[in-house]
Amino acid sequence: MPERAPAIRSLAQLKGATMACRECPIGEFATQSVIGEGAAHARLMLVGEQPGDQEDLQGHPFVGPAGKLLARALEAAGIPREETFVSNAVKHFKFELRGKRRIHKSPTQREAAACLHWLEDEIRLVQPAALVALGATAARQLLGRAVPVTAERGHWHPRPDGREVLVTLHPSALLRVADAESRHAAFDAFVADLRQARRVLR
Ligand code: URA
């Protein structure tokens, strides 16, 4: 009979298990796994795509440029980040080396799917009342279907477990907006989406 992995009972155990995970090829090249962090029983969980370069080096989610933008947006939306739990759909950084630079590469659907059980472990441990999907990878993993994010952003969608998921853009998308005026407008729209999740906090 195939050996069954032990059930994950704590975030510390999850960190260890994801560090050793080779269920897809990404983990072999990353510095370390990066799991979610925040309030242990946060009512609101935010889920991004995967750790970036800084997150991979520091071992914490959303600490690089996209994380700083997310922090500003949460503050503007009246959501204290320390009351939330912030995580990612994929637990290792996938990149392509260009010279010395490590350039972010999106995980394939197969890689994201292989990581889903770790995200479900986090949801089971934290027991959030609701979640925010930051971008298409997170939305797909949380809702189990491809989500056209620009059409469905700002709306709540139910998961099979009954929890509601607010879909919005990934903060990196805002960093890529070239002109300042459009960037400000995109930031305001992102904050307006996030503001809808404020009611989940008590
Ligand atoms: N982008 C993500 O999706 N997650 C991080 O932790 C950082 C950047």
PDB file of C-alpha atoms and ligand atoms in Angstrom:
ATOM      1  CA  MET A   1       0.000   0.000   0.000  1.00  0.00           C
ATOM      2  CA  PRO A   2       1.318   3.525  -0.751  1.00  0.00           C
ATOM      3  CA  GLU A   3       2.530   5.374   2.328  1.00  0.00           C
ATOM      4  CA  ARG A   4       0.224   8.190   3.371  1.00  0.00           C
ATOM      5  CA  ALA A   5       1.793  11.511   4.386  1.00  0.00           C
ATOM      6  CA  PRO A   6       0.972  12.511   7.981  1.00  0.00           C
ATOM      7  CA  ALA A   7      -1.808  15.096   8.332  1.00  0.00           C
ATOM      8  CA  ILE A   8      -0.516  18.643   8.773  1.00  0.00           C
ATOM      9  CA  ARG A   9      -1.414  19.864  12.263  1.00  0.00           C
ATOM     10  CA  SER A  10       0.472  23.181  12.520  1.00  0.00           C
ATOM     11  CA  LEU A  11       2.030  25.883  10.383  1.00  0.00           C
ATOM     12  CA  ALA A  12       5.465  24.796  11.644  1.00  0.00           C
ATOM     13  CA  GLN A  13       4.793  21.307  10.324  1.00  0.00           C
ATOM     14  CA  LEU A  14       3.541  22.796   7.055  1.00  0.00           C
ATOM     15  CA  LYS A  15       6.772  24.774   6.684  1.00  0.00           C
ATOM     16  CA  GLY A  16       8.832  21.611   7.130  1.00  0.00           C
ATOM     17  CA  ALA A  17       6.715  19.599   4.729  1.00  0.00           C
ATOM     18  CA  THR A  18       6.727  22.270   2.020  1.00  0.00           C
ATOM     19  CA  MET A  19      10.496  22.752   2.404  1.00  0.00           C
ATOM     20  CA  ALA A  20      10.911  19.099   1.485  1.00  0.00           C
ATOM     21  CA  CYS A  21       8.200  19.090  -1.199  1.00  0.00           C
ATOM     22  CA  ARG A  22       9.262  17.896  -4.651  1.00  0.00           C
ATOM     23  CA  GLU A  23       5.790  17.140  -5.985  1.00  0.00           C
ATOM     24  CA  CYS A  24       6.592  19.562  -8.813  1.00  0.00           C
ATOM     25  CA  PRO A  25       9.979  20.746 -10.118  1.00  0.00           C
ATOM     26  CA  ILE A  26       9.878  24.285  -8.671  1.00  0.00           C
ATOM     27  CA  GLY A  27      11.039  23.446  -5.152  1.00  0.00           C
ATOM     28  CA  GLU A  28      14.407  22.157  -6.219  1.00  0.00           C
ATOM     29  CA  PHE A  29      15.595  25.560  -7.437  1.00  0.00           C
ATOM     30  CA  ALA A  30      14.042  27.852  -4.825  1.00  0.00           C
ATOM     31  CA  THR A  31      15.931  28.939  -1.701  1.00  0.00           C
ATOM     32  CA  GLN A  32      13.153  27.785   0.590  1.00  0.00           C
ATOM     33  CA  SER A  33       9.390  27.389   0.768  1.00  0.00           C
ATOM     34  CA  VAL A  34       7.330  30.383   1.819  1.00  0.00           C
ATOM     35  CA  ILE A  35       4.097  29.635   3.631  1.00  0.00           C
ATOM     36  CA  GLY A  36       1.377  31.988   4.816  1.00  0.00           C
ATOM     37  CA  GLU A  37       1.765  34.303   7.796  1.00  0.00           C
ATOM     38  CA  GLY A  38      -0.440  36.488   9.918  1.00  0.00           C
ATOM     39  CA  ALA A  39      -3.065  36.134  12.606  1.00  0.00           C
ATOM     40  CA  ALA A  40      -3.333  32.440  13.519  1.00  0.00           C
ATOM     41  CA  HIS A  41      -7.125  32.452  13.243  1.00  0.00           C
ATOM     42  CA  ALA A  42      -7.613  35.396  10.926  1.00  0.00           C
ATOM     43  CA  ARG A  43     -11.158  35.895   9.658  1.00  0.00           C
ATOM     44  CA  LEU A  44      -9.738  37.035   6.324  1.00  0.00           C
ATOM     45  CA  MET A  45      -7.116  35.181   4.272  1.00  0.00           C
ATOM     46  CA  LEU A  46      -5.485  36.790   1.243  1.00  0.00           C
ATOM     47  CA  VAL A  47      -3.942  34.501  -1.343  1.00  0.00           C
ATOM     48  CA  GLY A  48      -1.413  35.557  -3.983  1.00  0.00           C
ATOM     49  CA  GLU A  49       0.320  33.547  -6.692  1.00  0.00           C
ATOM     50  CA  GLN A  50       3.753  32.496  -5.463  1.00  0.00           C
ATOM     51  CA  PRO A  51       6.647  34.041  -3.516  1.00  0.00           C
ATOM     52  CA  GLY A  52       8.803  36.450  -5.508  1.00  0.00           C
ATOM     53  CA  ASP A  53      12.544  37.006  -5.388  1.00  0.00           C
ATOM     54  CA  GLN A  54      12.548  38.840  -2.037  1.00  0.00           C
ATOM     55  CA  GLU A  55      10.061  36.462  -0.456  1.00  0.00           C
ATOM     56  CA  ASP A  56      12.190  33.508  -1.543  1.00  0.00           C
ATOM     57  CA  LEU A  57      15.297  35.030   0.041  1.00  0.00           C
ATOM     58  CA  GLN A  58      13.628  36.245   3.239  1.00  0.00           C
ATOM     59  CA  GLY A  59      11.199  33.366   3.728  1.00  0.00           C
ATOM     60  CA  HIS A  60       8.119  35.555   4.245  1.00  0.00           C
ATOM     61  CA  PRO A  61       5.149  36.222   1.936  1.00  0.00           C
ATOM     62  CA  PHE A  62       4.551  39.603   0.311  1.00  0.00           C
ATOM     63  CA  VAL A  63       7.626  41.446   1.597  1.00  0.00           C
ATOM     64  CA  GLY A  64       8.896  42.666  -1.810  1.00  0.00           C
ATOM     65  CA  PRO A  65       7.515  45.440  -4.068  1.00  0.00           C
ATOM     66  CA  ALA A  66       4.118  43.754  -4.612  1.00  0.00           C
ATOM     67  CA  GLY A  67       3.854  43.199  -0.855  1.00  0.00           C
ATOM     68  CA  LYS A  68       4.566  46.840  -0.121  1.00  0.00           C
ATOM     69  CA  LEU A  69       1.858  47.881  -2.558  1.00  0.00           C
ATOM     70  CA  LEU A  70      -0.536  45.385  -0.983  1.00  0.00           C
ATOM     71  CA  ALA A  71       0.247  46.785   2.486  1.00  0.00           C
ATOM     72  CA  ARG A  72      -0.543  50.329   1.284  1.00  0.00           C
ATOM     73  CA  ALA A  73      -3.770  49.171  -0.345  1.00  0.00           C
ATOM     74  CA  LEU A  74      -4.901  47.252   2.753  1.00  0.00           C
ATOM     75  CA  GLU A  75      -4.253  50.300   4.896  1.00  0.00           C
ATOM     76  CA  ALA A  76      -6.223  52.507   2.484  1.00  0.00           C
ATOM     77  CA  ALA A  77      -9.058  49.953   2.571  1.00  0.00           C
ATOM     78  CA  GLY A  78      -9.142  50.008   6.392  1.00  0.00           C
ATOM     79  CA  ILE A  79      -7.961  46.416   6.750  1.00  0.00           C
ATOM     80  CA  PRO A  80      -5.144  45.977   9.307  1.00  0.00           C
ATOM     81  CA  ARG A  81      -2.710  43.535   7.684  1.00  0.00           C
ATOM     82  CA  GLU A  82      -1.845  42.049  11.085  1.00  0.00           C
ATOM     83  CA  GLU A  83      -5.478  40.931  11.451  1.00  0.00           C
ATOM     84  CA  THR A  84      -5.288  38.974   8.195  1.00  0.00           C
ATOM     85  CA  PHE A  85      -3.449  35.848   7.085  1.00  0.00           C
ATOM     86  CA  VAL A  86      -1.477  36.358   3.877  1.00  0.00           C
ATOM     87  CA  SER A  87      -0.429  33.415   1.755  1.00  0.00           C
ATOM     88  CA  ASN A  88       0.153  32.148  -1.768  1.00  0.00           C
ATOM     89  CA  ALA A  89      -1.295  29.461  -4.020  1.00  0.00           C
ATOM     90  CA  VAL A  90       2.215  28.120  -4.718  1.00  0.00           C
ATOM     91  CA  LYS A  91       4.796  27.783  -1.958  1.00  0.00           C
ATOM     92  CA  HIS A  92       8.053  28.050  -3.939  1.00  0.00           C
ATOM     93  CA  PHE A  93       9.469  30.791  -6.187  1.00  0.00           C
ATOM     94  CA  LYS A  94       9.575  29.854  -9.878  1.00  0.00           C
ATOM     95  CA  PHE A  95      12.050  31.855 -11.908  1.00  0.00           C
ATOM     96  CA  GLU A  96      14.218  31.944 -14.978  1.00  0.00           C
ATOM     97  CA  LEU A  97      17.864  33.027 -14.686  1.00  0.00           C
ATOM     98  CA  ARG A  98      18.833  35.953 -16.921  1.00  0.00           C
ATOM     99  CA  GLY A  99      22.454  36.606 -16.145  1.00  0.00           C
ATOM    100  CA  LYS A 100      22.423  37.073 -12.401  1.00  0.00           C
ATOM    101  CA  ARG A 101      18.790  38.157 -12.291  1.00  0.00           C
ATOM    102  CA  ARG A 102      16.044  35.772 -11.307  1.00  0.00           C
ATOM    103  CA  ILE A 103      12.991  36.648 -13.387  1.00  0.00           C
ATOM    104  CA  HIS A 104       9.577  35.565 -12.105  1.00  0.00           C
ATOM    105  CA  LYS A 105       7.890  32.832 -14.146  1.00  0.00           C
ATOM    106  CA  SER A 106       4.252  31.978 -13.616  1.00  0.00           C
ATOM    107  CA  PRO A 107       3.604  28.463 -12.354  1.00  0.00           C
ATOM    108  CA  THR A 108       1.900  26.104 -14.783  1.00  0.00           C
ATOM    109  CA  GLN A 109      -1.585  24.886 -13.957  1.00  0.00           C
ATOM    110  CA  ARG A 110      -0.101  21.491 -13.130  1.00  0.00           C
ATOM    111  CA  GLU A 111       2.415  23.037 -10.697  1.00  0.00           C
ATOM    112  CA  ALA A 112      -0.260  25.124  -9.008  1.00  0.00           C
ATOM    113  CA  ALA A 113      -2.547  22.098  -8.767  1.00  0.00           C
ATOM    114  CA  ALA A 114       0.226  20.049  -7.141  1.00  0.00           C
ATOM    115  CA  CYS A 115       0.523  22.747  -4.457  1.00  0.00           C
ATOM    116  CA  LEU A 116      -3.200  23.048  -3.764  1.00  0.00           C
ATOM    117  CA  HIS A 117      -3.252  20.603  -0.868  1.00  0.00           C
ATOM    118  CA  TRP A 118      -0.791  22.815   1.060  1.00  0.00           C
ATOM    119  CA  LEU A 119      -3.094  25.808   0.583  1.00  0.00           C
ATOM    120  CA  GLU A 120      -6.063  23.716   1.701  1.00  0.00           C
ATOM    121  CA  ASP A 121      -4.055  22.747   4.804  1.00  0.00           C
ATOM    122  CA  GLU A 122      -3.589  26.434   5.600  1.00  0.00           C
ATOM    123  CA  ILE A 123      -7.304  27.108   5.158  1.00  0.00           C
ATOM    124  CA  ARG A 124      -8.087  24.166   7.464  1.00  0.00           C
ATOM    125  CA  LEU A 125      -5.629  25.404  10.115  1.00  0.00           C
ATOM    126  CA  VAL A 126      -6.567  29.103  10.001  1.00  0.00           C
ATOM    127  CA  GLN A 127     -10.317  28.618   9.383  1.00  0.00           C
ATOM    128  CA  PRO A 128     -10.869  32.036   7.772  1.00  0.00           C
ATOM    129  CA  ALA A 129     -14.449  33.239   7.353  1.00  0.00           C
ATOM    130  CA  ALA A 130     -13.638  34.475   3.830  1.00  0.00           C
ATOM    131  CA  LEU A 131     -10.762  34.813   1.385  1.00  0.00           C
ATOM    132  CA  VAL A 132      -9.414  37.260  -1.170  1.00  0.00           C
ATOM    133  CA  ALA A 133      -7.947  35.841  -4.370  1.00  0.00           C
ATOM    134  CA  LEU A 134      -5.204  38.143  -5.629  1.00  0.00           C
ATOM    135  CA  GLY A 135      -5.042  37.349  -9.344  1.00  0.00           C
ATOM    136  CA  ALA A 136      -5.899  34.480 -11.644  1.00  0.00           C
ATOM    137  CA  THR A 137      -3.708  31.743 -10.161  1.00  0.00           C
ATOM    138  CA  ALA A 138      -5.140  32.197  -6.671  1.00  0.00           C
ATOM    139  CA  ALA A 139      -8.695  32.518  -7.999  1.00  0.00           C
ATOM    140  CA  ARG A 140      -8.361  29.310  -9.999  1.00  0.00           C
ATOM    141  CA  GLN A 141      -6.979  27.342  -7.077  1.00  0.00           C
ATOM    142  CA  LEU A 142      -9.520  28.657  -4.585  1.00  0.00           C
ATOM    143  CA  LEU A 143     -12.559  28.293  -6.834  1.00  0.00           C
ATOM    144  CA  GLY A 144     -11.542  25.241  -8.860  1.00  0.00           C
ATOM    145  CA  ARG A 145     -12.184  26.869 -12.226  1.00  0.00           C
ATOM    146  CA  ALA A 146     -10.508  29.346 -14.547  1.00  0.00           C
ATOM    147  CA  VAL A 147     -11.576  32.839 -13.492  1.00  0.00           C
ATOM    148  CA  PRO A 148     -11.535  35.812 -15.905  1.00  0.00           C
ATOM    149  CA  VAL A 149     -10.242  38.200 -13.269  1.00  0.00           C
ATOM    150  CA  THR A 150     -10.898  41.492 -15.041  1.00  0.00           C
ATOM    151  CA  ALA A 151     -14.564  40.511 -15.534  1.00  0.00           C
ATOM    152  CA  GLU A 152     -15.095  38.996 -12.086  1.00  0.00           C
ATOM    153  CA  ARG A 153     -13.015  41.309  -9.912  1.00  0.00           C
ATOM    154  CA  GLY A 154     -14.843  43.016  -7.082  1.00  0.00           C
ATOM    155  CA  HIS A 155     -17.312  40.130  -6.806  1.00  0.00           C
ATOM    156  CA  TRP A 156     -17.680  37.387  -4.223  1.00  0.00           C
ATOM    157  CA  HIS A 157     -17.778  33.767  -5.378  1.00  0.00           C
ATOM    158  CA  PRO A 158     -18.612  30.724  -3.220  1.00  0.00           C
ATOM    159  CA  ARG A 159     -16.179  27.853  -2.719  1.00  0.00           C
ATOM    160  CA  PRO A 160     -17.444  24.290  -2.387  1.00  0.00           C
ATOM    161  CA  ASP A 161     -16.703  24.570   1.380  1.00  0.00           C
ATOM    162  CA  GLY A 162     -19.164  27.488   1.562  1.00  0.00           C
ATOM    163  CA  ARG A 163     -16.556  30.189   2.131  1.00  0.00           C
ATOM    164  CA  GLU A 164     -16.846  33.290  -0.032  1.00  0.00           C
ATOM    165  CA  VAL A 165     -13.895  34.418  -2.148  1.00  0.00           C
ATOM    166  CA  LEU A 166     -13.494  38.023  -3.259  1.00  0.00           C
ATOM    167  CA  VAL A 167     -11.676  38.114  -6.597  1.00  0.00           C
ATOM    168  CA  THR A 168      -9.372  40.990  -7.437  1.00  0.00           C
ATOM    169  CA  LEU A 169      -6.175  41.719  -9.328  1.00  0.00           C
ATOM    170  CA  HIS A 170      -2.723  40.691  -8.247  1.00  0.00           C
ATOM    171  CA  PRO A 171      -0.817  43.739  -6.907  1.00  0.00           C
ATOM    172  CA  SER A 172       2.033  43.045  -9.394  1.00  0.00           C
ATOM    173  CA  ALA A 173      -0.389  43.925 -12.194  1.00  0.00           C
ATOM    174  CA  LEU A 174      -0.594  47.436 -10.750  1.00  0.00           C
ATOM    175  CA  LEU A 175       3.183  47.729 -10.630  1.00  0.00           C
ATOM    176  CA  ARG A 176       3.266  47.096 -14.377  1.00  0.00           C
ATOM    177  CA  VAL A 177       0.946  50.033 -15.230  1.00  0.00           C
ATOM    178  CA  ALA A 178       3.282  52.484 -16.953  1.00  0.00           C
ATOM    179  CA  ASP A 179       1.728  55.940 -16.679  1.00  0.00           C
ATOM    180  CA  ALA A 180       1.196  57.540 -13.292  1.00  0.00           C
ATOM    181  CA  GLU A 181      -2.420  58.584 -13.816  1.00  0.00           C
ATOM    182  CA  SER A 182      -3.553  55.096 -14.834  1.00  0.00           C
ATOM    183  CA  ARG A 183      -1.525  53.644 -11.963  1.00  0.00           C
ATOM    184  CA  HIS A 184      -3.342  55.860  -9.442  1.00  0.00           C
ATOM    185  CA  ALA A 185      -6.705  54.895 -10.935  1.00  0.00           C
ATOM    186  CA  ALA A 186      -5.746  51.199 -10.828  1.00  0.00           C
ATOM    187  CA  PHE A 187      -4.678  51.555  -7.197  1.00  0.00           C
ATOM    188  CA  ASP A 188      -7.995  53.212  -6.263  1.00  0.00           C
ATOM    189  CA  ALA A 189      -9.941  50.426  -7.997  1.00  0.00           C
ATOM    190  CA  PHE A 190      -7.860  47.810  -6.150  1.00  0.00           C
ATOM    191  CA  VAL A 191      -8.581  49.533  -2.824  1.00  0.00           C
ATOM    192  CA  ALA A 192     -12.294  49.662  -3.681  1.00  0.00           C
ATOM    193  CA  ASP A 193     -12.236  45.884  -4.261  1.00  0.00           C
ATOM    194  CA  LEU A 194     -10.400  45.229  -0.991  1.00  0.00           C
ATOM    195  CA  ARG A 195     -12.719  47.524   0.959  1.00  0.00           C
ATOM    196  CA  GLN A 196     -15.496  44.992   0.361  1.00  0.00           C
ATOM    197  CA  ALA A 197     -13.595  42.515   2.510  1.00  0.00           C
ATOM    198  CA  ARG A 198     -13.506  44.857   5.515  1.00  0.00           C
ATOM    199  CA  ARG A 199     -16.901  43.685   6.692  1.00  0.00           C
ATOM    200  CA  VAL A 200     -15.479  40.211   7.242  1.00  0.00           C
ATOM    201  CA  LEU A 201     -13.306  41.539  10.093  1.00  0.00           C
ATOM    202  CA  ARG A 202     -14.916  41.997  13.474  1.00  0.00           C
TER     203      ARG A 202
HETATM  204  N1  URA B   1       3.694  37.893  -5.351  1.00  0.00           N
HETATM  205  C1  URA B   1       2.920  36.945  -4.784  1.00  0.00           C
HETATM  206  O1  URA B   1       1.962  36.455  -5.372  1.00  0.00           O
HETATM  207  N2  URA B   1       3.210  36.557  -3.560  1.00  0.00           N
HETATM  208  C2  URA B   1       4.220  37.047  -2.851  1.00  0.00           C
HETATM  209  O2  URA B   1       4.411  36.610  -1.719  1.00  0.00           O
HETATM  210  C3  URA B   1       5.001  38.051  -3.465  1.00  0.00           C
HETATM  211  C4  URA B   1       4.731  38.447  -4.719  1.00  0.00           C
END
